[in-house]
PDB file of C-alpha atoms in Angstrom:
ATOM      1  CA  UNK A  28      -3.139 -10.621  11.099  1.00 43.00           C
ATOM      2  CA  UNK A  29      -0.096  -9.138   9.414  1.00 49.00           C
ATOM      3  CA  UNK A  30       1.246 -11.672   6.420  1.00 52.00           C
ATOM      4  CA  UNK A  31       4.842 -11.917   8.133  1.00 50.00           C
ATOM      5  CA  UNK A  32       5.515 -10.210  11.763  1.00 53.00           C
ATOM      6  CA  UNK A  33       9.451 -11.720  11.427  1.00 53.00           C
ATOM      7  CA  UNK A  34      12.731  -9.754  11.255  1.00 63.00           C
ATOM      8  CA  UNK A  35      12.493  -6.354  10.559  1.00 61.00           C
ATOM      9  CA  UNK A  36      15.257  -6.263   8.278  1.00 75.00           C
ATOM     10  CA  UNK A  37      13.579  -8.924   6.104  1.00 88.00           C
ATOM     11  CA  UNK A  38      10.356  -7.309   5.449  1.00 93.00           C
ATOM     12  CA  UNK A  39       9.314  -4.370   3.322  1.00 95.00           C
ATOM     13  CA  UNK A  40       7.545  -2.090   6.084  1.00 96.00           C
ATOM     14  CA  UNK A  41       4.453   0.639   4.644  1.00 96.00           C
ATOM     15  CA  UNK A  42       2.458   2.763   6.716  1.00 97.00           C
ATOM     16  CA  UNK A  43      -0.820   3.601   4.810  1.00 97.00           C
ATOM     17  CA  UNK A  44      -2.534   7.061   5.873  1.00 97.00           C
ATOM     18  CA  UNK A  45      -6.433   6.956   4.324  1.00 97.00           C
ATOM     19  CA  UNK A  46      -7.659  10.449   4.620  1.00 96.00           C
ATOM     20  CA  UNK A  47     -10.744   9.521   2.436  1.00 95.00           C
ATOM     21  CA  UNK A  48     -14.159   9.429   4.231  1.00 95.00           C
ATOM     22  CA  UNK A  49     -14.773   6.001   2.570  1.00 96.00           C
ATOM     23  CA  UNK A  50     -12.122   2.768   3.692  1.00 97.00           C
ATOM     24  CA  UNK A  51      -9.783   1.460   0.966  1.00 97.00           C
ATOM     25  CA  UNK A  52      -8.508  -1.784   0.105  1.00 97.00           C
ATOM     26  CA  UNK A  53      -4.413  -1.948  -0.004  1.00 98.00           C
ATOM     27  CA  UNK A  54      -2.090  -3.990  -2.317  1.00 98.00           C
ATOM     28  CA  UNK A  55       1.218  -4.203  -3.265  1.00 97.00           C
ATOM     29  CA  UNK A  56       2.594  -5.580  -6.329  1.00 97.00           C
ATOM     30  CA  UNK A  57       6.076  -6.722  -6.525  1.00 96.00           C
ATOM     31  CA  UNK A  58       7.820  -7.519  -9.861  1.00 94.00           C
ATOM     32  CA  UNK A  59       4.237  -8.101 -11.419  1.00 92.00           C
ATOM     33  CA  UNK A  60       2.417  -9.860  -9.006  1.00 95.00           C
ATOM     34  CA  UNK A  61      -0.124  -8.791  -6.864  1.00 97.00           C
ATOM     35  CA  UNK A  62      -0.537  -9.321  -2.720  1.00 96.00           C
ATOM     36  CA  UNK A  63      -3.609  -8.274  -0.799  1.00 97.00           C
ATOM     37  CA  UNK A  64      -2.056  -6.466   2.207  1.00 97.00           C
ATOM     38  CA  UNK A  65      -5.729  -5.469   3.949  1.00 97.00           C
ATOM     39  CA  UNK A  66      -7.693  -2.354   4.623  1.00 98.00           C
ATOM     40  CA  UNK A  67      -7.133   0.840   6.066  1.00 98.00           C
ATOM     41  CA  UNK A  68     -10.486   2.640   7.686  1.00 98.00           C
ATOM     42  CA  UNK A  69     -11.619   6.103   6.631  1.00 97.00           C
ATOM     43  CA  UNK A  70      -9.237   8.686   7.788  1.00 97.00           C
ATOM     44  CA  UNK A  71      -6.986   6.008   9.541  1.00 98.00           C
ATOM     45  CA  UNK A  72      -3.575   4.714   9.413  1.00 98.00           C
ATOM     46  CA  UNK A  73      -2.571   1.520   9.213  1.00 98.00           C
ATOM     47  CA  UNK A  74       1.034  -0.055   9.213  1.00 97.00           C
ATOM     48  CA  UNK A  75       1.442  -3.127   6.754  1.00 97.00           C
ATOM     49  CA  UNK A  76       4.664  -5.564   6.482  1.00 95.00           C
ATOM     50  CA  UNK A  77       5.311  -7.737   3.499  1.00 95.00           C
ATOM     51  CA  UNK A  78       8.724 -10.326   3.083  1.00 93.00           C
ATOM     52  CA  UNK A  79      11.271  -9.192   0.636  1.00 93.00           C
ATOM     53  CA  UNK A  80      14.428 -11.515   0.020  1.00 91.00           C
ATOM     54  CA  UNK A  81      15.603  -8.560  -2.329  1.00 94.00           C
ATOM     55  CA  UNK A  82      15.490  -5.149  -4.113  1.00 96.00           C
ATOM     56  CA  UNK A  83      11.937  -5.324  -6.126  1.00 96.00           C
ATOM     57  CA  UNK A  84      10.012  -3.109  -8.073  1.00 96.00           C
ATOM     58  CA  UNK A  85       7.024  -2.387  -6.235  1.00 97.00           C
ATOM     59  CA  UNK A  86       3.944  -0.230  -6.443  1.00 97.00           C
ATOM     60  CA  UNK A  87       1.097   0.155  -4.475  1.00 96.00           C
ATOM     61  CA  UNK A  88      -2.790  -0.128  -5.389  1.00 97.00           C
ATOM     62  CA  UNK A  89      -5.628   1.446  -3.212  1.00 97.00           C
ATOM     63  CA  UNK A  90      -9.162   0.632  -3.741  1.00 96.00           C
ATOM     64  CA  UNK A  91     -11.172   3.583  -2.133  1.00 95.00           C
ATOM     65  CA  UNK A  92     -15.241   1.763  -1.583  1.00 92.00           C
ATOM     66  CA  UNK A  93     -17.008   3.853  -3.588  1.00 88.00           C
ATOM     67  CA  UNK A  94     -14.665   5.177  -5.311  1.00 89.00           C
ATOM     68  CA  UNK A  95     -11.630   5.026  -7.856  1.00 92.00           C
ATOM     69  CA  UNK A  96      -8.720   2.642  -7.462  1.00 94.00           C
ATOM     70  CA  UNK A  97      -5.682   3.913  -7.832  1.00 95.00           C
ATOM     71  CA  UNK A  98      -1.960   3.041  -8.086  1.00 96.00           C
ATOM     72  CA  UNK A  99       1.384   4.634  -7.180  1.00 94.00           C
ATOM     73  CA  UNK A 100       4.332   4.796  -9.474  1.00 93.00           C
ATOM     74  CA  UNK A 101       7.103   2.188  -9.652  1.00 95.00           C
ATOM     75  CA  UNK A 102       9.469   2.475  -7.468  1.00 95.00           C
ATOM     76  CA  UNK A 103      12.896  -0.180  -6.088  1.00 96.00           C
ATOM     77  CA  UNK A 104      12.404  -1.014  -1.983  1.00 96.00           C
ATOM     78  CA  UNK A 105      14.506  -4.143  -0.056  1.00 95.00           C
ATOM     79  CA  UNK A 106      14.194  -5.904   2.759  1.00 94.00           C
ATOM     80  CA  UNK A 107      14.566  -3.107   5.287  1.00 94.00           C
ATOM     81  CA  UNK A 108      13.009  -0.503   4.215  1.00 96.00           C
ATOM     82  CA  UNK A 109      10.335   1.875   5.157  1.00 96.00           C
ATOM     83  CA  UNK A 110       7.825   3.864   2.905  1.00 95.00           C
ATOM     84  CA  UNK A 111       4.807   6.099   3.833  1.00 95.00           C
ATOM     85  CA  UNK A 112       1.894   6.651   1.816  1.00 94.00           C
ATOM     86  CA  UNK A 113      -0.690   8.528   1.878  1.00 94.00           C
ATOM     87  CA  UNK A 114      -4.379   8.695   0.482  1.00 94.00           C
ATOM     88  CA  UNK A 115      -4.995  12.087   0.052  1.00 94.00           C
ATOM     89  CA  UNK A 116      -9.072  13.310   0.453  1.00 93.00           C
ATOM     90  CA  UNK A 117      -8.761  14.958  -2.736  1.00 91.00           C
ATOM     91  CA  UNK A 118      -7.383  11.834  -5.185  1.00 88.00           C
ATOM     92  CA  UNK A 119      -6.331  15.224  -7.755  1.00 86.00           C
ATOM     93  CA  UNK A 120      -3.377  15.659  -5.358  1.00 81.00           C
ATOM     94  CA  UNK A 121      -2.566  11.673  -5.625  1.00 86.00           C
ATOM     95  CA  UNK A 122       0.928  11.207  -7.114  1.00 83.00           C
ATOM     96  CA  UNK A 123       0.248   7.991  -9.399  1.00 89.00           C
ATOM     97  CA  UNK A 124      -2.937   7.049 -11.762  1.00 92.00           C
ATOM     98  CA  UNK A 125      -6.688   6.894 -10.196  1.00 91.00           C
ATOM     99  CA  UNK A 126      -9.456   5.019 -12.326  1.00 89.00           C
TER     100      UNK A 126
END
């Protein structure tokens, strides 16, 4: 079940591609602290919505089974907005820091 189905224009909305052959583990963390959102399966798409009652810094963390976890750069998103990300199947093409 999705952590807050309300309002659109009150929640932060992020579609997660996983084109790994493995599933991965998504969070976000806003201003410091860390949310769970859920999975997305191998080579599947999920779409994710999280409240915001402002403009946050916000990254996102994927946890690949098997494999790495990795995390996007910082970036400012509101209520409202709409990002796309994407887990690429080579994690050398991955914009942000894999560990």
């Amino acid at each position: 079940p999705e952590p807050f189905s309300g309002d659109p224009e009150s929640v932060l909305t992020i579609t997660v591609r996983n084109q790994q052959l493995e599933d991965a583990r998504v969070y976000l963390w806003v201003d410091g602290q860390r949310a769970r959102l859920g999975s997305v399966r191998a080579n599947g798409s999920q779409v994710f919505r999280h409240p915001m009652d402002g403009i946050r810094m916000v990254q996102m963390e994927f946890d690949v089974t098997l494999g790495p976890r990795c995390i996007t750069q910082g970036m400012s998103l509101g209520p409202g907005d709409d990002v796309e990300a994407t887990i690429p199947s080579q994690l050398v093409a991955f914009a942000g820091t894999c560990r």
